[in-house]
PDB file of C-alpha atoms in Angstrom:
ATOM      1  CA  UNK A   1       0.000   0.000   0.000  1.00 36.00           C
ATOM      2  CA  UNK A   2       1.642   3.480  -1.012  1.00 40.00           C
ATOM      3  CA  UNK A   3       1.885   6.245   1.509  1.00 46.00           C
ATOM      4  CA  UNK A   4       1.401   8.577  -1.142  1.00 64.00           C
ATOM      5  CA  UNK A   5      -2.007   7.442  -1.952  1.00 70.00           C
ATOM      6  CA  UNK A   6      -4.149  10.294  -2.553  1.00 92.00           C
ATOM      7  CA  UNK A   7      -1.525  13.415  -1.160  1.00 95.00           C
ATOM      8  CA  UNK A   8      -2.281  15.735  -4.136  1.00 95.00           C
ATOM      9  CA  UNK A   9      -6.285  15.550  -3.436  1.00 97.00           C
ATOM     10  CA  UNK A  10      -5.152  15.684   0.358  1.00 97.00           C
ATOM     11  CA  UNK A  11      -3.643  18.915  -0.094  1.00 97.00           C
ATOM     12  CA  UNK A  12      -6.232  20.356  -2.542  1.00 97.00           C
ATOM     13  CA  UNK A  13      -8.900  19.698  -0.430  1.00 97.00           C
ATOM     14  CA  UNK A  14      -7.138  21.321   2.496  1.00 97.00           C
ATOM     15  CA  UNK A  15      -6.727  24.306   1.129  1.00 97.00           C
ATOM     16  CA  UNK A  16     -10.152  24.427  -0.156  1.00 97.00           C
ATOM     17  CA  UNK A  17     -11.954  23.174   3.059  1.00 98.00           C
ATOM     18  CA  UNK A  18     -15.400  22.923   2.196  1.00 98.00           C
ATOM     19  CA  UNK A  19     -16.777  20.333  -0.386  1.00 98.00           C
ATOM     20  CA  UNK A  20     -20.337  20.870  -1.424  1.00 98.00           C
ATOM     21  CA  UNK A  21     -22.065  17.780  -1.130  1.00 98.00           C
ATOM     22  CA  UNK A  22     -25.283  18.407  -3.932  1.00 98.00           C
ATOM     23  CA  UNK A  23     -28.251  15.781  -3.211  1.00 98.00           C
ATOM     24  CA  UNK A  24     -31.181  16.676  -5.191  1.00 98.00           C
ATOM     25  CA  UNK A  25     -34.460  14.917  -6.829  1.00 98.00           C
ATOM     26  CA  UNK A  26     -33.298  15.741 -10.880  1.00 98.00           C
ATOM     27  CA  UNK A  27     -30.381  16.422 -12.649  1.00 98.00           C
ATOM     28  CA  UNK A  28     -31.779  20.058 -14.035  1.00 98.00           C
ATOM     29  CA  UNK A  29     -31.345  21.074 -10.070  1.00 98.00           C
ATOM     30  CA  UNK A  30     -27.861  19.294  -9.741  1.00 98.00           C
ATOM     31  CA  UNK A  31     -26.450  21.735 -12.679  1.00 98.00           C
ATOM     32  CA  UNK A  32     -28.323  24.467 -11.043  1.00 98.00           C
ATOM     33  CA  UNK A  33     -26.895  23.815  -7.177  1.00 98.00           C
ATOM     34  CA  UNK A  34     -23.716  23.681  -9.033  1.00 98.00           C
ATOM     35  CA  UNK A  35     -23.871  26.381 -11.193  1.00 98.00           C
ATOM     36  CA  UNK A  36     -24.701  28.720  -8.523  1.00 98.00           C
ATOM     37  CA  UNK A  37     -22.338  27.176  -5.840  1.00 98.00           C
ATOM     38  CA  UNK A  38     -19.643  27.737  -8.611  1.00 98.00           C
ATOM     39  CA  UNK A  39     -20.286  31.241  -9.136  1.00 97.00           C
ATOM     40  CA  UNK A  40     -20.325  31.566  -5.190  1.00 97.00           C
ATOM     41  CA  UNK A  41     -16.670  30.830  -5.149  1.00 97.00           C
ATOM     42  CA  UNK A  42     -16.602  26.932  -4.377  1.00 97.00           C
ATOM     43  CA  UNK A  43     -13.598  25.041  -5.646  1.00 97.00           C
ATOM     44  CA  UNK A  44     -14.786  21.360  -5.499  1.00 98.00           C
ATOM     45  CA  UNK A  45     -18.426  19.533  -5.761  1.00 98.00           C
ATOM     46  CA  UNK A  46     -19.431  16.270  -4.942  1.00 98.00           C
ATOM     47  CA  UNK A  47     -22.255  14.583  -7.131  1.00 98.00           C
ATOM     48  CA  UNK A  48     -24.163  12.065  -5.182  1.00 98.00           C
ATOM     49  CA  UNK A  49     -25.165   9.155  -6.879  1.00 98.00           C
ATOM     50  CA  UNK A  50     -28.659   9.564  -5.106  1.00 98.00           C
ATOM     51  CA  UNK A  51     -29.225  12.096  -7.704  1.00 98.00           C
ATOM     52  CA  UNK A  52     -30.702  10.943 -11.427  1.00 97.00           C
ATOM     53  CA  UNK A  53     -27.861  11.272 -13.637  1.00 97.00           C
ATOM     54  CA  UNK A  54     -25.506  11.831 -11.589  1.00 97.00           C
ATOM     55  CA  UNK A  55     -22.957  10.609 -14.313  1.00 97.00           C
ATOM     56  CA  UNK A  56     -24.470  13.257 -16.418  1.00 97.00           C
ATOM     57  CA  UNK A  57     -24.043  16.066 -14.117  1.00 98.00           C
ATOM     58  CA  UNK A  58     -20.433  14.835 -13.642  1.00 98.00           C
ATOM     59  CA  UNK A  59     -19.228  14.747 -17.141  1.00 98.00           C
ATOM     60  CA  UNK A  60     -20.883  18.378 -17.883  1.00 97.00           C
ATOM     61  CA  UNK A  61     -18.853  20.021 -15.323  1.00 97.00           C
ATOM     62  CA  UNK A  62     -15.434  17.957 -15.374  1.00 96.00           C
ATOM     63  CA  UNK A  63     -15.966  19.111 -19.199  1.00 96.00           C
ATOM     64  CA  UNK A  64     -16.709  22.839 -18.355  1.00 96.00           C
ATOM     65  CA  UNK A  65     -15.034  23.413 -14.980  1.00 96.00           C
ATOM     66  CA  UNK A  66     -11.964  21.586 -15.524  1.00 95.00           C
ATOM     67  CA  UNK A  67     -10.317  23.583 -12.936  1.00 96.00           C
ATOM     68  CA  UNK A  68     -12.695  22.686 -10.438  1.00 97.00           C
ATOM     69  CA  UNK A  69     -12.305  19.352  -8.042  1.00 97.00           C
ATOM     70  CA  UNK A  70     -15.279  17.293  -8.881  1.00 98.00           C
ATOM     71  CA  UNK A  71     -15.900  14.142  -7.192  1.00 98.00           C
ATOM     72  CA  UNK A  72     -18.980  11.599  -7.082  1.00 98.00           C
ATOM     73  CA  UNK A  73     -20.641  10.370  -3.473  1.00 98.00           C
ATOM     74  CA  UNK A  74     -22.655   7.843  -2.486  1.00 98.00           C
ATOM     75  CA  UNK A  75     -20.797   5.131  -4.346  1.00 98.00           C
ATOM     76  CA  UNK A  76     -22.085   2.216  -3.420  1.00 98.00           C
ATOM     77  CA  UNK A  77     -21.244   0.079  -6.308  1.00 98.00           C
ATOM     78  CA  UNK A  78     -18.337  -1.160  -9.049  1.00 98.00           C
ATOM     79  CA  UNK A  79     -20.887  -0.336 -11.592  1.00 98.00           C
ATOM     80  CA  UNK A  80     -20.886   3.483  -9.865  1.00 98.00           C
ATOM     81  CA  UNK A  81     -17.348   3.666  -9.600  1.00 98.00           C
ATOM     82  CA  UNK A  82     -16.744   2.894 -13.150  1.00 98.00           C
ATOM     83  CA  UNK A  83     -19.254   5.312 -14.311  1.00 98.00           C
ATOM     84  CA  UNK A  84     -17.937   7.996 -12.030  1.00 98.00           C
ATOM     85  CA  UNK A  85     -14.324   7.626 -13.085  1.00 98.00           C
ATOM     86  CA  UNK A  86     -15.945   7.355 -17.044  1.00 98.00           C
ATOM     87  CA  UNK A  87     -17.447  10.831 -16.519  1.00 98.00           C
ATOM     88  CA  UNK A  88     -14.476  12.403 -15.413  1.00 98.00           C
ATOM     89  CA  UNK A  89     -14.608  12.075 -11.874  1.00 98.00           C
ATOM     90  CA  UNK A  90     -11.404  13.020  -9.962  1.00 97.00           C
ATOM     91  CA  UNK A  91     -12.382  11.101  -6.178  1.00 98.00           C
ATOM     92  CA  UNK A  92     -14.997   9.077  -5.300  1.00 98.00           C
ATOM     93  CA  UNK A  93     -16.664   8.627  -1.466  1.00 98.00           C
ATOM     94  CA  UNK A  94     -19.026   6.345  -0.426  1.00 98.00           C
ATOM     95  CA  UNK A  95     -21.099   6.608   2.844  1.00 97.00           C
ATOM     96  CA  UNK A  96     -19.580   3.179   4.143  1.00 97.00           C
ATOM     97  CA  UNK A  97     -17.138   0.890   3.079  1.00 95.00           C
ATOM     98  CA  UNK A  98     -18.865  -0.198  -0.202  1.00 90.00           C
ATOM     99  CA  UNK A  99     -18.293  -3.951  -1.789  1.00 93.00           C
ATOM    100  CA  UNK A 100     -16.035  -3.303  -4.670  1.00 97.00           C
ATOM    101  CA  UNK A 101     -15.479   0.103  -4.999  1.00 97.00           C
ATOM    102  CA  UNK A 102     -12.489   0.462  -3.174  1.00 96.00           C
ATOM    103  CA  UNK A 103     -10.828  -1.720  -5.557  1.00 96.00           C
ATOM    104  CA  UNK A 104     -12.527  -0.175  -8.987  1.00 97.00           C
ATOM    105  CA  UNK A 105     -11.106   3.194  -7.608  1.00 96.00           C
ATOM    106  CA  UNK A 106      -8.036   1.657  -7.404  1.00 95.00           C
ATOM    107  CA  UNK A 107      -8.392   0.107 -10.896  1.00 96.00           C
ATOM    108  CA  UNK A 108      -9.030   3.520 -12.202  1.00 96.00           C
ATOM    109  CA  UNK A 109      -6.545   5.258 -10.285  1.00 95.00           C
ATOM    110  CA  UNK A 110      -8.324   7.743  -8.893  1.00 97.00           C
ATOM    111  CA  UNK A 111      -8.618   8.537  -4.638  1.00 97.00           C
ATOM    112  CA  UNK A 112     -11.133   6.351  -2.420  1.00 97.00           C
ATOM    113  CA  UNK A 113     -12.779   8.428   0.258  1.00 98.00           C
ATOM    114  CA  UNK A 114     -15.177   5.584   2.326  1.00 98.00           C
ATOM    115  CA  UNK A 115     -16.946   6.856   5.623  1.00 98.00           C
ATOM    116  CA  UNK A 116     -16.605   5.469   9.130  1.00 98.00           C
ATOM    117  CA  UNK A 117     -18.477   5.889  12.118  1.00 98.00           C
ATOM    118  CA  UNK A 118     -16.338   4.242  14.839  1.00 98.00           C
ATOM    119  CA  UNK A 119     -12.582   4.399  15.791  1.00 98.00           C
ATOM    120  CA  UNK A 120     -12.490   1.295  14.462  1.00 98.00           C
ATOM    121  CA  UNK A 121     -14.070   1.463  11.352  1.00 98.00           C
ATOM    122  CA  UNK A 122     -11.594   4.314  10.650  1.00 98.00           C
ATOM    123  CA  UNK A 123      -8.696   2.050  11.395  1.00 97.00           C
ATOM    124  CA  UNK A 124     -10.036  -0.254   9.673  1.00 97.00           C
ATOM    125  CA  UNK A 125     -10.841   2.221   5.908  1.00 97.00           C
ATOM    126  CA  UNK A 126      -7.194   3.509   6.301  1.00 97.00           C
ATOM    127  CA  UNK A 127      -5.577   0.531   6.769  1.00 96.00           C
ATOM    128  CA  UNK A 128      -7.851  -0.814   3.440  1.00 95.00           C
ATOM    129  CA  UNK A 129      -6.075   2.022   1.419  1.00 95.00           C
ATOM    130  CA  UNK A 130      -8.267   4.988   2.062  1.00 97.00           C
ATOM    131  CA  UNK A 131      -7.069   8.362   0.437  1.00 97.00           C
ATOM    132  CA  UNK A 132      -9.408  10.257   3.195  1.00 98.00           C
ATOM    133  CA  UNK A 133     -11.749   8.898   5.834  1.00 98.00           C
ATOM    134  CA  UNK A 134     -15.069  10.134   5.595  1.00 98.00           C
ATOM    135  CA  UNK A 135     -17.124  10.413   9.368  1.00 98.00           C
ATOM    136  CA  UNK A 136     -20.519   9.858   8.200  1.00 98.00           C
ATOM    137  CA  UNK A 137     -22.812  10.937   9.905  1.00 98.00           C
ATOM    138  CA  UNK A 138     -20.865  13.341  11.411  1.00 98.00           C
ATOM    139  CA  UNK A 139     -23.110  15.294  13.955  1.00 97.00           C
ATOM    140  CA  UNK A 140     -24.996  11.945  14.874  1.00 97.00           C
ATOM    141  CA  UNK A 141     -21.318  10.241  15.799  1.00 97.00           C
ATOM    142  CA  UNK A 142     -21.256  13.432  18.323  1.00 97.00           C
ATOM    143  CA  UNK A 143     -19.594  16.242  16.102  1.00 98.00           C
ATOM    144  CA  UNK A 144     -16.215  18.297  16.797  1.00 98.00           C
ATOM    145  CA  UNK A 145     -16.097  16.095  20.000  1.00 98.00           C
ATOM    146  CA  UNK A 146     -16.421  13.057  18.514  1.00 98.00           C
ATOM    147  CA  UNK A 147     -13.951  13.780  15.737  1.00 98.00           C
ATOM    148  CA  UNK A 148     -11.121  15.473  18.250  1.00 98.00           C
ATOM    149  CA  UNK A 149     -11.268  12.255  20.030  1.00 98.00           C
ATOM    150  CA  UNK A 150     -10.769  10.103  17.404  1.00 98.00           C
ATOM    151  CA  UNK A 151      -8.065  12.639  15.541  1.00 98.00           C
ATOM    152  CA  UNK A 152      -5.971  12.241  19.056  1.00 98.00           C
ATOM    153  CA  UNK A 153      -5.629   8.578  18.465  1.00 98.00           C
ATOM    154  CA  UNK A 154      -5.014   8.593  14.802  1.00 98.00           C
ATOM    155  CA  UNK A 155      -3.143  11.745  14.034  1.00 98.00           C
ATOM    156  CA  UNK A 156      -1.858  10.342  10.538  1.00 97.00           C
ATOM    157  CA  UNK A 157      -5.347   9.605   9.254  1.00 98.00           C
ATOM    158  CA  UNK A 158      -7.070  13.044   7.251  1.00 98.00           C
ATOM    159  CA  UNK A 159     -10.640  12.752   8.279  1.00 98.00           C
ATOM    160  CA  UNK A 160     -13.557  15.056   6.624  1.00 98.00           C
ATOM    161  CA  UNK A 161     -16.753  14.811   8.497  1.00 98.00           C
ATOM    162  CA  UNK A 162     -19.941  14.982   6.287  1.00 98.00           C
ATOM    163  CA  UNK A 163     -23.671  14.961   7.510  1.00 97.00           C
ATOM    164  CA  UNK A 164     -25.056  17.811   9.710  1.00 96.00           C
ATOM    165  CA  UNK A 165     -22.008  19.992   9.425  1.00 97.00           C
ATOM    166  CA  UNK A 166     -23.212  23.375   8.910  1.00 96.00           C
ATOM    167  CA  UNK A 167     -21.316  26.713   8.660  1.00 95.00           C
ATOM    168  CA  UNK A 168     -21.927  27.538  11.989  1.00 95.00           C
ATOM    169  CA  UNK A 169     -20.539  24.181  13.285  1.00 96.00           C
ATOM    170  CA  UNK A 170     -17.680  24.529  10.765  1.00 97.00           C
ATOM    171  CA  UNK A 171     -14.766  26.135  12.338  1.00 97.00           C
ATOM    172  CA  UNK A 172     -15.366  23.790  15.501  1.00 98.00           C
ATOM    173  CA  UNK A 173     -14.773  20.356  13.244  1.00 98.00           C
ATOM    174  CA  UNK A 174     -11.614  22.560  11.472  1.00 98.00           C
ATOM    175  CA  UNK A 175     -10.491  23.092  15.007  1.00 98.00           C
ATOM    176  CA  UNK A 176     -10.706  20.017  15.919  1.00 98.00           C
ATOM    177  CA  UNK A 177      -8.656  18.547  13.320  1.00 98.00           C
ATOM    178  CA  UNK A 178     -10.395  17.695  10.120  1.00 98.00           C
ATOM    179  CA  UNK A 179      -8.180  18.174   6.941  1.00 98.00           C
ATOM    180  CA  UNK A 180     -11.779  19.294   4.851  1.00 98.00           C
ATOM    181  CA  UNK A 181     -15.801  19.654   5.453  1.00 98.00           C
ATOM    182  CA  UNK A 182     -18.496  17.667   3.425  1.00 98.00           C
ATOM    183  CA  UNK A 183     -21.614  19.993   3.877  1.00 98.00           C
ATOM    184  CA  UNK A 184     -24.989  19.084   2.536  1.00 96.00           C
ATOM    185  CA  UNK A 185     -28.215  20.110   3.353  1.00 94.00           C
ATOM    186  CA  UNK A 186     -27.279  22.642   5.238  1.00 94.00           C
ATOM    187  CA  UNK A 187     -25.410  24.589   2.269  1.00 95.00           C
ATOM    188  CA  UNK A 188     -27.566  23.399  -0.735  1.00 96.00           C
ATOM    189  CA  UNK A 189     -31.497  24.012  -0.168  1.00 96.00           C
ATOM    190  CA  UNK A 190     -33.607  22.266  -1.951  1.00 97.00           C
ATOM    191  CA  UNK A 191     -36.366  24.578  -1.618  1.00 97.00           C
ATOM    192  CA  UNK A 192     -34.076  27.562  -3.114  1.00 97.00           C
ATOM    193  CA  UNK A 193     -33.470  25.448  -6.070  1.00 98.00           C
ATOM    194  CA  UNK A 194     -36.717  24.525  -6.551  1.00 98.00           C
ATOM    195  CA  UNK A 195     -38.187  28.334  -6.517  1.00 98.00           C
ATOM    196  CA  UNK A 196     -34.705  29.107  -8.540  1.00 98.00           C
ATOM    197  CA  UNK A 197     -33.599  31.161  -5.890  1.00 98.00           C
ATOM    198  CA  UNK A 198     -29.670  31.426  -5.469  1.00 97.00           C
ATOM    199  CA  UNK A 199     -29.833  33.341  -2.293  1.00 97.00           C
ATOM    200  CA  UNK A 200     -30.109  30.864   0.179  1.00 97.00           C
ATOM    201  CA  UNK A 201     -27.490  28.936  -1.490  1.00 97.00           C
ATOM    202  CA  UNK A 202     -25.335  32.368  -1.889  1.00 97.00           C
ATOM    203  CA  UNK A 203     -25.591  33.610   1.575  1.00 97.00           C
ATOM    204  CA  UNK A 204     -24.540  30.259   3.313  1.00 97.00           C
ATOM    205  CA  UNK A 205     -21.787  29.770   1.023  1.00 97.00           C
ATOM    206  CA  UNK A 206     -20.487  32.898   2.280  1.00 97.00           C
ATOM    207  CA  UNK A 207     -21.302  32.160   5.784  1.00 97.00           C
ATOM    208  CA  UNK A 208     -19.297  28.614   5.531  1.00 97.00           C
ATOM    209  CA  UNK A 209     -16.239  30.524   3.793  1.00 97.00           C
ATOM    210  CA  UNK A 210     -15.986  33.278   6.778  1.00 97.00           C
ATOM    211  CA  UNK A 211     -16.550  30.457   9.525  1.00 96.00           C
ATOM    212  CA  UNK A 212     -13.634  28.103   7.984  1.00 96.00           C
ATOM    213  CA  UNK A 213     -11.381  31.211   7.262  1.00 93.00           C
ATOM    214  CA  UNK A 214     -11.899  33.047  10.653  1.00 87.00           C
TER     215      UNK A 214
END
C-alpha cells in the first residue's frame, strides 16, 4: 500500500476546506446547485449518486469546470465507480465501506474516500487504502467532539466529516482537526433550487467561507 495514496487531493482539499455535497431529486437542479455554488466561489463539488444522472451532471462540469475538483458520493457500487471515473470524476466517497469500490477506484486510479463511524471502522478504511476517511454521519457520531477524540488517536489519518455539518458548526470540526468539510443540506437548499432562488445557497456559502477562514 503506497503512503502517497491520494496526497495531491489531500492537499487540494485542504486548502479548499469545504466540499459541497449536492443531493437533489433531478439532474436540471444538480447543474443548477452547481452552477450557482460555482459562481459563489466553491472550488470542489461532490455529485451524489442519489441524484438521477448523476454521471451526467459529472461529465458536464469535469468538461466545463476543468479547474474545479469534482468528485462523485454515495458510491455504493463497481458499476458506480466505473461510471464515475468514465465521466471524469477526480475522487470518489461512499457513505460506508462499499463492496467493490475500493478496488474499482483503485483500478481507475483515482482517490477512495469511504466513511466510518467508529474508531475502528476508521482504522479499519485507512488501513484498506483509504485516500481520506469520511465520518458519516458526522453530527450523529457526536460532532467536533467526537472527531477530536478520534483525531488524538489517529493523528496520521485526514478525516472530513460529512452529515449535519453546517457553517456555523464549521470552524469547531476545522479546530478540531479535520483536513476538509463535506456539507450538505445545510449549504444546498432544496427549496431555493426549486423556486430558482440562489440566495439561500449564496448567503450560506459565504457564511461557511468566513466560519472556515476566521
Amino acid at each position: 500500500m503506497s503512503e502517497n495514496r491520494g496526497v495531491a487531493l489531500r492537499a487540494r482539499l485542504e486548502a479548499i476546506k469545504v466540499v459541497p455535497v449536492i443531493r437533489t431529486p433531478s439532474a436540471d437542479l444538480a447543474i443548477r446547485a452547481c452552477e450557482w455554488l460555482l459562481d459563489a466561489g466553491m472550488q470542489a463539488l461532490e455529485l451524489t449518486f442519489t441524484t438521477p444522472d448523476a454521471h451526467r451532471v459529472i461529465e458536464t462540469f469535469a468538461r466545463t469546470a476543468p479547474d474545479v475538483l469534482i468528485g462523485a458520493g454515495t458510491v455504493r457500487t463497481p458499476a458506480q465507480a466505473i461510471a464515475a471515473a468514465g465521466a471524469g470524476a477526480r475522487f470518489l466517497v461512499s457513505p460506508g465501506a462499499a463492496p467493490g469500490v475500493a478496488e474499482a477506484a483503485a483500478a481507475a486510479g483515482l482517490p477512495y474516500l469511504p466513511g466510518a463511524a467508529t474508531p475502528s471502522e476508521v482504522e479499519a478504511r485507512w488501513a484498506a487504502g483509504a485516500a481520506i476517511v469520511k465520518i458519516f454521519p458526522a453530527r450523529e457520531c457526536g460532532g467536533p467532539g467526537f472527531l477530536k477524540a478520534v483525531k488524538s488517536v489517529y493523528p496520521e489519518i485526514p478525516l472530513m466529516p460529512t452529515g449535519g455539518v453546517s457553517p456555523e458548526t464549521a470552524k469547531a470540526y476545522l479546530d478540531a482537526g479535520a483536513l476538509c468539510l463535506g456539507m450538505g443540506g445545510e449549504l444546498v437548499s432544496i427549496p431555493a433550487l426549486k423556486a430558482n432562488d440562489p440566495g439561500p445557497i449564496r448567503e450560506a456559502v459565504a457564511q461557511a467561507f468566513a466560519s472556515v477562514n476566521s
